[in-house]
mmCIF file of C-alpha atoms in Angstrom:
data_model
loop_
_atom_site.group_PDB
_atom_site.id
_atom_site.type_symbol
_atom_site.label_atom_id
_atom_site.label_comp_id
_atom_site.label_asym_id
_atom_site.label_seq_id
_atom_site.Cartn_x
_atom_site.Cartn_y
_atom_site.Cartn_z
ATOM 1 C CA MET F 1 8.918 38.759 -6.003
ATOM 2 C CA LYS F 2 9.787 35.448 -4.330
ATOM 3 C CA LYS F 3 6.868 35.841 -1.897
ATOM 4 C CA ARG F 4 4.455 36.362 -4.792
ATOM 5 C CA LEU F 5 5.835 33.457 -6.856
ATOM 6 C CA LYS F 6 4.646 30.688 -4.495
ATOM 7 C CA PRO F 7 0.962 31.799 -4.407
ATOM 8 C CA ILE F 8 1.006 32.272 -8.207
ATOM 9 C CA LEU F 9 2.408 28.756 -8.780
ATOM 10 C CA LEU F 10 -0.058 27.307 -6.240
ATOM 11 C CA ILE F 11 -3.087 28.830 -7.997
ATOM 12 C CA LEU F 12 -1.726 28.128 -11.494
ATOM 13 C CA THR F 13 -0.999 24.425 -10.880
ATOM 14 C CA PHE F 14 -4.366 23.972 -9.118
ATOM 15 C CA LEU F 15 -6.253 25.541 -12.056
ATOM 16 C CA LEU F 16 -4.283 23.563 -14.650
ATOM 17 C CA SER F 17 -4.991 20.324 -12.758
ATOM 18 C CA ALA F 18 -8.691 21.219 -12.655
ATOM 19 C CA ALA F 19 -8.679 22.023 -16.379
ATOM 20 C CA GLY F 20 -6.981 18.723 -17.203
ATOM 21 C CA HIS F 21 -9.495 16.778 -15.130
ATOM 22 C CA PHE F 22 -12.684 18.420 -16.400
ATOM 23 C CA ALA F 23 -11.512 18.718 -20.025
ATOM 24 C CA GLY F 24 -10.420 15.059 -20.125
ATOM 25 C CA TRP F 25 -6.817 15.661 -21.198
ATOM 26 C CA ASN F 26 -4.317 12.843 -21.756
ATOM 27 C CA THR F 27 -4.054 10.669 -18.598
ATOM 28 C CA THR F 28 -0.263 11.153 -18.329
ATOM 29 C CA VAL F 29 -0.676 14.936 -18.524
ATOM 30 C CA GLN F 30 -3.479 14.774 -15.947
ATOM 31 C CA PHE F 31 -1.305 12.682 -13.620
ATOM 32 C CA LEU F 32 1.686 15.028 -13.893
ATOM 33 C CA LEU F 33 -0.435 18.157 -13.393
ATOM 34 C CA SER F 34 -2.269 16.630 -10.419
ATOM 35 C CA ALA F 35 0.987 15.373 -8.863
ATOM 36 C CA ILE F 36 2.618 18.816 -9.184
ATOM 37 C CA ALA F 37 -0.548 20.482 -7.841
ATOM 38 C CA VAL F 38 -0.646 18.130 -4.815
ATOM 39 C CA ILE F 39 2.973 19.048 -4.001
ATOM 40 C CA PHE F 40 2.253 22.803 -4.132
ATOM 41 C CA VAL F 41 -1.030 22.452 -2.224
ATOM 42 C CA ALA F 42 0.658 20.214 0.379
ATOM 43 C CA GLY F 43 3.381 22.851 0.726
ATOM 44 C CA PHE F 44 0.696 25.503 1.311
ATOM 45 C CA LEU F 45 -0.960 23.178 3.824
ATOM 46 C CA GLY F 46 2.393 22.693 5.558
ATOM 47 C CA ARG F 47 3.020 26.448 5.841
ATOM 48 C CA ALA F 48 -0.500 27.065 7.185
ATOM 49 C CA THR F 49 -0.112 24.218 9.684
ATOM 50 C CA GLU F 50 3.295 25.517 10.829
ATOM 51 C CA SER F 51 1.794 28.956 11.368
ATOM 52 C CA VAL F 52 -1.090 27.518 13.420
ATOM 53 C CA ALA F 53 1.414 25.305 15.271
ATOM 54 C CA HIS F 54 3.357 28.405 16.348
ATOM 55 C CA TYR F 55 0.327 29.568 18.322
ATOM 56 C CA ALA F 56 -0.393 26.060 19.651
ATOM 57 C CA GLY F 57 3.101 25.253 21.005
ATOM 58 C CA GLN F 58 5.812 22.821 19.854
ATOM 59 C CA ARG F 59 4.390 19.466 21.040
ATOM 60 C CA LEU F 60 0.874 20.209 19.814
ATOM 61 C CA GLY F 61 2.421 21.895 16.792
ATOM 62 C CA GLY F 62 4.291 18.716 15.840
ATOM 63 C CA PHE F 63 1.037 16.764 16.195
ATOM 64 C CA LEU F 64 -0.823 19.274 13.983
ATOM 65 C CA ASN F 65 1.957 19.127 11.385
ATOM 66 C CA ALA F 66 1.749 15.319 11.311
ATOM 67 C CA THR F 67 -2.072 15.342 11.228
ATOM 68 C CA PHE F 68 -2.553 17.847 8.422
ATOM 69 C CA GLY F 69 0.524 16.530 6.647
ATOM 70 C CA ASN F 70 -1.345 13.207 6.476
ATOM 71 C CA ALA F 71 -4.524 14.865 5.171
ATOM 72 C CA ALA F 72 -3.554 14.234 1.541
ATOM 73 C CA GLU F 73 -2.821 10.528 2.160
ATOM 74 C CA LEU F 74 -6.041 10.058 4.155
ATOM 75 C CA ILE F 75 -8.212 11.693 1.492
ATOM 76 C CA ILE F 76 -6.490 9.753 -1.300
ATOM 77 C CA ALA F 77 -6.947 6.489 0.654
ATOM 78 C CA ILE F 78 -10.674 7.138 1.266
ATOM 79 C CA LEU F 79 -11.165 7.794 -2.459
ATOM 80 C CA LEU F 80 -9.281 4.583 -3.302
ATOM 81 C CA ILE F 81 -11.528 2.642 -0.878
ATOM 82 C CA ARG F 82 -14.565 4.091 -2.615
ATOM 83 C CA GLU F 83 -13.146 2.749 -5.897
ATOM 84 C CA GLY F 84 -12.542 -0.665 -4.293
ATOM 85 C CA LEU F 85 -8.747 -0.467 -4.784
ATOM 86 C CA TYR F 86 -7.894 -2.040 -1.421
ATOM 87 C CA ASP F 87 -4.472 -3.346 -2.494
ATOM 88 C CA MET F 88 -3.426 0.163 -3.506
ATOM 89 C CA VAL F 89 -4.750 1.515 -0.180
ATOM 90 C CA LYS F 90 -2.569 -0.940 1.763
ATOM 91 C CA ALA F 91 0.393 -0.141 -0.486
ATOM 92 C CA SER F 92 -0.108 3.595 0.136
ATOM 93 C CA ILE F 93 -0.253 2.949 3.909
ATOM 94 C CA THR F 94 2.996 0.986 3.612
ATOM 95 C CA GLY F 95 4.540 3.763 1.543
ATOM 96 C CA SER F 96 3.462 6.453 3.999
ATOM 97 C CA ILE F 97 5.008 4.596 6.948
ATOM 98 C CA ILE F 98 8.336 3.790 5.265
ATOM 99 C CA GLY F 99 8.354 7.167 3.471
ATOM 100 C CA ASN F 100 8.151 9.065 6.763
ATOM 101 C CA LEU F 101 10.561 6.794 8.653
ATOM 102 C CA LEU F 102 13.168 6.555 5.881
ATOM 103 C CA LEU F 103 12.746 9.413 3.387
ATOM 104 C CA VAL F 104 11.387 12.286 5.518
ATOM 105 C CA LEU F 105 13.395 11.397 8.639
ATOM 106 C CA GLY F 106 16.466 10.519 6.534
ATOM 107 C CA LEU F 107 16.438 13.830 4.649
ATOM 108 C CA SER F 108 15.841 15.745 7.893
ATOM 109 C CA LEU F 109 18.796 14.118 9.681
ATOM 110 C CA PHE F 110 20.988 14.442 6.578
ATOM 111 C CA MET F 111 20.249 18.106 5.799
ATOM 112 C CA GLY F 112 20.272 19.128 9.463
ATOM 113 C CA GLY F 113 23.501 17.187 10.032
ATOM 114 C CA LEU F 114 25.268 18.959 7.178
ATOM 115 C CA LYS F 115 24.629 22.289 8.918
ATOM 116 C CA PHE F 116 25.027 21.163 12.551
ATOM 117 C CA LYS F 117 27.574 18.470 13.449
ATOM 118 C CA ILE F 118 25.491 16.816 16.203
ATOM 119 C CA GLN F 119 21.802 17.463 16.871
ATOM 120 C CA ARG F 120 20.048 16.309 20.047
ATOM 121 C CA TYR F 121 16.447 15.547 20.979
ATOM 122 C CA ASN F 122 14.562 13.788 23.791
ATOM 123 C CA ALA F 123 15.851 10.185 23.960
ATOM 124 C CA THR F 124 12.928 9.070 26.171
ATOM 125 C CA LEU F 125 10.422 10.268 23.574
ATOM 126 C CA ALA F 126 12.407 8.493 20.838
ATOM 127 C CA SER F 127 12.363 5.257 22.873
ATOM 128 C CA LEU F 128 8.591 5.442 23.417
ATOM 129 C CA ASN F 129 8.075 6.172 19.719
ATOM 130 C CA GLY F 130 10.136 3.056 18.977
ATOM 131 C CA SER F 131 7.895 0.972 21.232
ATOM 132 C CA LEU F 132 4.783 2.300 19.466
ATOM 133 C CA MET F 133 6.320 1.473 16.075
ATOM 134 C CA THR F 134 6.946 -2.073 17.325
ATOM 135 C CA LEU F 135 3.280 -2.294 18.408
ATOM 136 C CA SER F 136 2.193 -1.329 14.887
ATOM 137 C CA ILE F 137 4.367 -4.111 13.410
ATOM 138 C CA ILE F 138 2.865 -6.675 15.810
ATOM 139 C CA ALA F 139 -0.684 -5.516 14.988
ATOM 140 C CA LEU F 140 -0.073 -5.828 11.238
ATOM 141 C CA PHE F 141 1.888 -9.079 11.494
ATOM 142 C CA ILE F 142 -0.598 -11.183 13.525
ATOM 143 C CA PRO F 143 -3.619 -11.045 11.115
ATOM 144 C CA ALA F 144 -1.357 -11.912 8.156
ATOM 145 C CA VAL F 145 0.112 -14.943 9.933
ATOM 146 C CA PHE F 146 -3.289 -16.267 11.052
ATOM 147 C CA LEU F 147 -4.763 -15.898 7.562
ATOM 148 C CA ASN F 148 -1.760 -17.431 5.751
ATOM 149 C CA THR F 149 -1.749 -20.450 8.076
ATOM 150 C CA HIS F 150 -5.465 -20.964 7.272
ATOM 151 C CA SER F 151 -6.311 -20.931 10.967
ATOM 152 C CA ILE F 152 -9.047 -18.339 10.420
ATOM 153 C CA THR F 153 -11.839 -17.767 7.869
ATOM 154 C CA THR F 154 -12.209 -14.724 5.608
ATOM 155 C CA GLU F 155 -15.091 -13.420 7.718
ATOM 156 C CA GLY F 156 -13.049 -14.110 10.827
ATOM 157 C CA ILE F 157 -10.129 -12.087 9.487
ATOM 158 C CA LYS F 158 -12.452 -9.140 8.811
ATOM 159 C CA MET F 159 -13.744 -9.343 12.374
ATOM 160 C CA LEU F 160 -10.155 -9.582 13.674
ATOM 161 C CA SER F 161 -9.232 -6.565 11.528
ATOM 162 C CA LEU F 162 -12.021 -4.484 13.096
ATOM 163 C CA ILE F 163 -11.009 -5.542 16.619
ATOM 164 C CA VAL F 164 -7.297 -4.833 15.994
ATOM 165 C CA ALA F 165 -8.221 -1.480 14.379
ATOM 166 C CA GLY F 166 -10.257 -0.534 17.449
ATOM 167 C CA ILE F 167 -7.409 -1.479 19.824
ATOM 168 C CA LEU F 168 -4.887 0.561 17.799
ATOM 169 C CA ILE F 169 -7.142 3.645 17.824
ATOM 170 C CA VAL F 170 -7.537 3.382 21.618
ATOM 171 C CA ALA F 171 -3.740 2.947 21.997
ATOM 172 C CA TYR F 172 -3.104 6.026 19.832
ATOM 173 C CA LEU F 173 -5.628 8.188 21.712
ATOM 174 C CA ALA F 174 -4.083 7.053 25.014
ATOM 175 C CA TRP F 175 -0.659 8.029 23.631
ATOM 176 C CA LEU F 176 -1.945 11.536 22.857
ATOM 177 C CA VAL F 177 -3.207 11.872 26.434
ATOM 178 C CA PHE F 178 0.110 10.544 27.803
ATOM 179 C CA SER F 179 2.391 12.681 25.633
ATOM 180 C CA MET F 180 0.415 15.939 25.624
ATOM 181 C CA ILE F 181 -1.301 15.997 29.027
ATOM 182 C CA THR F 182 -0.080 13.661 31.786
ATOM 183 C CA HIS F 183 3.639 13.513 30.804
ATOM 184 C CA LYS F 184 3.992 16.666 28.703
ATOM 185 C CA GLU F 185 7.049 18.026 30.609
ATOM 186 C CA TYR F 186 8.674 14.573 30.817
ATOM 187 C CA LEU F 187 8.698 14.360 27.004
ATOM 188 C CA ALA F 188 9.675 18.000 26.361
ATOM 189 C CA ASP F 189 12.186 18.579 23.590
ATOM 190 C CA VAL F 190 15.881 19.080 24.327
ATOM 191 C CA SER F 191 16.766 22.640 23.335
ATOM 192 C CA ASP F 192 19.496 25.193 23.870
ATOM 193 C CA SER F 193 18.266 28.496 25.258
ATOM 194 C CA ASN F 194 20.813 30.350 23.109
ATOM 195 C CA ASP F 195 19.412 28.695 19.991
ATOM 196 C CA GLU F 196 15.911 29.648 21.121
ATOM 197 C CA ASP F 197 16.917 33.296 21.459
ATOM 198 C CA ALA F 198 18.751 33.329 18.151
ATOM 199 C CA LEU F 199 15.865 31.763 16.310
ATOM 200 C CA ALA F 200 13.051 33.622 18.067
ATOM 201 C CA HIS F 201 12.640 36.171 15.310
ATOM 202 C CA GLU F 202 13.143 33.564 12.556
ATOM 203 C CA HIS F 203 10.268 31.472 13.918
ATOM 204 C CA GLU F 204 7.748 34.318 13.832
ATOM 205 C CA PRO F 205 4.698 33.157 11.838
ATOM 206 C CA ALA F 206 3.991 34.776 8.493
ATOM 207 C CA TRP F 207 0.250 35.110 9.209
ATOM 208 C CA THR F 208 -2.009 36.047 12.088
ATOM 209 C CA LYS F 209 -3.766 33.315 14.071
ATOM 210 C CA LYS F 210 -7.126 33.943 12.364
ATOM 211 C CA ARG F 211 -5.632 34.031 8.856
ATOM 212 C CA SER F 212 -3.581 30.878 9.558
ATOM 213 C CA ILE F 213 -6.739 28.941 10.498
ATOM 214 C CA VAL F 214 -8.595 30.217 7.394
ATOM 215 C CA TYR F 215 -5.666 29.227 5.148
ATOM 216 C CA LEU F 216 -5.509 25.810 6.855
ATOM 217 C CA VAL F 217 -9.177 25.166 5.982
ATOM 218 C CA ILE F 218 -8.711 26.403 2.385
ATOM 219 C CA ALA F 219 -5.589 24.263 1.919
ATOM 220 C CA THR F 220 -7.360 21.146 3.236
ATOM 221 C CA VAL F 221 -10.242 21.681 0.784
ATOM 222 C CA MET F 222 -7.762 22.160 -2.084
ATOM 223 C CA VAL F 223 -5.973 18.939 -1.096
ATOM 224 C CA ALA F 224 -9.310 17.083 -1.195
ATOM 225 C CA PHE F 225 -10.056 18.243 -4.752
ATOM 226 C CA VAL F 226 -6.565 17.625 -6.164
ATOM 227 C CA SER F 227 -6.381 14.221 -4.461
ATOM 228 C CA GLU F 228 -9.624 13.137 -6.140
ATOM 229 C CA TRP F 229 -8.309 14.211 -9.551
ATOM 230 C CA LEU F 230 -5.062 12.314 -8.912
ATOM 231 C CA VAL F 231 -6.823 9.110 -7.823
ATOM 232 C CA GLY F 232 -8.950 9.211 -10.983
ATOM 233 C CA VAL F 233 -5.896 8.600 -13.186
ATOM 234 C CA LEU F 234 -3.826 6.298 -10.959
ATOM 235 C CA GLU F 235 -5.282 3.049 -12.299
ATOM 236 C CA PRO F 236 -4.994 4.009 -16.018
ATOM 237 C CA ILE F 237 -1.421 5.227 -15.433
ATOM 238 C CA SER F 238 -0.378 1.987 -13.680
ATOM 239 C CA HIS F 239 -1.789 -0.083 -16.581
ATOM 240 C CA GLN F 240 -0.349 2.197 -19.251
ATOM 241 C CA TYR F 241 3.211 2.018 -17.909
ATOM 242 C CA GLY F 242 3.053 -1.521 -16.518
ATOM 243 C CA LEU F 243 3.545 -0.396 -12.908
ATOM 244 C CA SER F 244 2.347 -2.612 -10.065
ATOM 245 C CA GLU F 245 -0.268 -1.295 -7.631
ATOM 246 C CA LEU F 246 2.312 -1.960 -4.924
ATOM 247 C CA PHE F 247 4.848 0.445 -6.452
ATOM 248 C CA VAL F 248 2.258 3.097 -7.360
ATOM 249 C CA GLY F 249 0.742 3.044 -3.869
ATOM 250 C CA ALA F 250 3.915 2.607 -1.844
ATOM 251 C CA PHE F 251 6.105 5.109 -3.659
ATOM 252 C CA LEU F 252 4.353 7.433 -6.121
ATOM 253 C CA VAL F 253 1.307 8.175 -3.930
ATOM 254 C CA ALA F 254 3.372 8.218 -0.729
ATOM 255 C CA ILE F 255 6.072 10.587 -2.050
ATOM 256 C CA ILE F 256 3.483 12.983 -3.470
ATOM 257 C CA GLY F 257 1.320 12.825 -0.351
ATOM 258 C CA ASN F 258 4.301 13.307 1.972
ATOM 259 C CA ALA F 259 5.306 16.620 0.384
ATOM 260 C CA ALA F 260 4.041 18.629 3.378
ATOM 261 C CA GLU F 261 6.072 16.572 5.872
ATOM 262 C CA HIS F 262 9.164 16.788 3.619
ATOM 263 C CA SER F 263 9.187 20.562 3.554
ATOM 264 C CA ALA F 264 8.216 21.130 7.203
ATOM 265 C CA ALA F 265 10.548 18.536 8.752
ATOM 266 C CA ILE F 266 13.612 19.415 6.643
ATOM 267 C CA MET F 267 13.144 23.142 7.238
ATOM 268 C CA LEU F 268 12.957 22.600 11.023
ATOM 269 C CA ALA F 269 16.015 20.293 11.003
ATOM 270 C CA MET F 270 18.055 22.926 9.160
ATOM 271 C CA LYS F 271 17.064 25.439 11.867
ATOM 272 C CA ASN F 272 18.458 23.023 14.490
ATOM 273 C CA LYS F 273 14.939 22.118 15.664
ATOM 274 C CA ILE F 274 15.640 18.417 15.143
ATOM 275 C CA GLY F 275 13.229 17.400 17.937
ATOM 276 C CA ALA F 276 10.298 18.908 16.068
ATOM 277 C CA ALA F 277 11.525 17.378 12.777
ATOM 278 C CA VAL F 278 11.710 13.896 14.338
ATOM 279 C CA GLU F 279 8.280 14.474 15.906
ATOM 280 C CA ILE F 280 6.814 15.209 12.465
ATOM 281 C CA ALA F 281 8.479 12.268 10.657
ATOM 282 C CA VAL F 282 8.077 9.566 13.321
ATOM 283 C CA GLY F 283 4.798 10.997 14.639
ATOM 284 C CA SER F 284 3.352 10.929 11.135
ATOM 285 C CA SER F 285 4.307 7.253 10.690
ATOM 286 C CA LEU F 286 2.746 6.392 14.039
ATOM 287 C CA GLN F 287 -0.402 8.282 13.139
ATOM 288 C CA ILE F 288 -0.678 6.381 9.835
ATOM 289 C CA ALA F 289 -0.121 2.973 11.471
ATOM 290 C CA LEU F 290 -2.094 3.471 14.685
ATOM 291 C CA PHE F 291 -4.883 5.792 13.587
ATOM 292 C CA VAL F 292 -5.269 6.373 9.826
ATOM 293 C CA ALA F 293 -5.047 2.688 8.789
ATOM 294 C CA PRO F 294 -7.525 1.542 11.509
ATOM 295 C CA VAL F 295 -9.910 4.403 10.634
ATOM 296 C CA LEU F 296 -9.805 3.300 6.983
ATOM 297 C CA VAL F 297 -10.844 -0.219 8.091
ATOM 298 C CA PHE F 298 -13.909 1.238 9.841
ATOM 299 C CA ILE F 299 -14.690 3.522 6.890
ATOM 300 C CA SER F 300 -14.667 0.516 4.537
ATOM 301 C CA PHE F 301 -16.928 -1.332 7.008
ATOM 302 C CA PHE F 302 -19.494 1.498 6.943
ATOM 303 C CA LEU F 303 -19.264 1.601 3.138
ATOM 304 C CA GLY F 304 -20.437 -2.031 3.093
ATOM 305 C CA ASN F 305 -17.276 -4.020 2.315
ATOM 306 C CA THR F 306 -14.749 -4.286 5.161
ATOM 307 C CA MET F 307 -11.097 -3.951 4.140
ATOM 308 C CA ASP F 308 -9.014 -6.427 6.102
ATOM 309 C CA ILE F 309 -5.777 -5.360 7.763
ATOM 310 C CA VAL F 310 -3.798 -8.202 6.154
ATOM 311 C CA PHE F 311 -0.698 -6.867 4.400
ATOM 312 C CA THR F 312 1.447 -8.836 1.940
ATOM 313 C CA THR F 313 4.761 -10.356 2.968
ATOM 314 C CA LEU F 314 6.646 -7.693 0.981
ATOM 315 C CA GLU F 315 4.741 -4.858 2.654
ATOM 316 C CA LEU F 316 5.310 -6.307 6.142
ATOM 317 C CA LEU F 317 8.998 -6.809 5.339
ATOM 318 C CA ALA F 318 9.342 -3.194 4.146
ATOM 319 C CA ILE F 319 7.604 -1.793 7.239
ATOM 320 C CA GLY F 320 9.603 -4.098 9.541
ATOM 321 C CA VAL F 321 12.924 -3.057 7.997
ATOM 322 C CA ALA F 322 11.988 0.644 8.192
ATOM 323 C CA VAL F 323 10.946 0.371 11.860
ATOM 324 C CA PHE F 324 14.091 -1.625 12.741
ATOM 325 C CA ILE F 325 16.628 0.853 11.321
ATOM 326 C CA ALA F 326 14.645 3.971 12.330
ATOM 327 C CA ARG F 327 14.402 2.731 15.913
ATOM 328 C CA SER F 328 18.097 1.780 16.082
ATOM 329 C CA ILE F 329 19.135 5.219 14.783
ATOM 330 C CA THR F 330 16.788 7.416 16.835
ATOM 331 C CA GLN F 331 16.905 5.666 20.229
ATOM 332 C CA ASP F 332 20.091 7.433 21.472
ATOM 333 C CA GLY F 333 18.706 10.977 21.156
ATOM 334 C CA ASP F 334 21.600 12.154 18.926
ATOM 335 C CA SER F 335 21.679 12.534 15.146
ATOM 336 C CA ASN F 336 24.158 13.372 12.384
ATOM 337 C CA TRP F 337 24.195 13.505 8.583
ATOM 338 C CA TYR F 338 25.564 9.951 8.209
ATOM 339 C CA GLU F 339 22.603 8.436 10.071
ATOM 340 C CA GLY F 340 20.319 10.290 7.664
ATOM 341 C CA LEU F 341 22.269 8.827 4.750
ATOM 342 C CA LEU F 342 21.766 5.297 6.111
ATOM 343 C CA LEU F 343 17.981 5.794 6.218
ATOM 344 C CA LEU F 344 17.970 7.133 2.643
ATOM 345 C CA ALA F 345 20.066 4.147 1.466
ATOM 346 C CA VAL F 346 17.469 1.694 2.851
ATOM 347 C CA TYR F 347 14.661 3.698 1.205
ATOM 348 C CA ILE F 348 16.365 3.535 -2.210
ATOM 349 C CA ILE F 349 16.955 -0.227 -1.837
ATOM 350 C CA LEU F 350 13.264 -0.769 -1.050
ATOM 351 C CA GLY F 351 12.189 1.554 -3.877
ATOM 352 C CA VAL F 352 14.200 -0.332 -6.506
ATOM 353 C CA SER F 353 12.928 -3.676 -5.141
ATOM 354 C CA PHE F 354 9.269 -2.556 -5.282
ATOM 355 C CA PHE F 355 9.737 -1.177 -8.817
ATOM 356 C CA LEU F 356 11.040 -4.538 -10.046
ATOM 357 C CA VAL F 357 8.168 -6.546 -8.476
#
């Protein structure tokens, strides 16, 4: 019965969201239905990705989880760019980065730590991830400083944004080559062979390789539709309830869009696969900062109006704080429930601050 319930709820929420959109129901009802549908569809996407990842291996699997987990955010952001809502796009990028580093990683460490006293992962990989997070902060910080000191024109800042975006994409692609090809064994996860044997049966995928790939494609298409319906009511909802674009983008969109990472990372942490959980949470943040955000800059350029990569002081502060505490907690290669609690505390502080803006 439990196995049948999830597919039923997935189809039901998707159809109700579609009905609300095409029938023009109340915007609040449309928003709630679309938000619930995105969560269920993202969960389906997460399960399909995890199944495909089983056949691909853990390192590539973590990358696939992060990539398809970000599919909802990427699609939502492209639709927001099409609507010209650049401030909300930047807020959603901010929310995705801090959401993964603080909420997803925090919940993973907390829930995993409640079940296992100390969990260990590759400290070298954590250190390199920290360096990449620092690079993303530098890349976002420099354009904002140059623009705010009036040392560069508006056209100049757009050109700088395109150049920085290109450099970040190259850096991210080089990181994929480094971590998955040239130094794959060097960055392998720390694991206990006894745990591997005990969990071997538990980690068996629910679907065959062919079915997993088909479900992955179907889930991605469903995410695209539901995301478009959600974006259509974001602006009316923010005006109706007096919410700032910053809060809507950084927290509502990010929490909804991160549903796949939430479920996948927490589930892996509770199975003592903390290395894979950290890979999903931190890897997803890196992918947003070093690949998704720069790609969005180029997409806006091809659509005829380049979105600059200049973030507000509040957004830069939020990302900087998230990177600082996430790096300080993950760099030793050990984790426990209290470290997860610290990350969640920072996330709540930022959430309340953004709500009151």
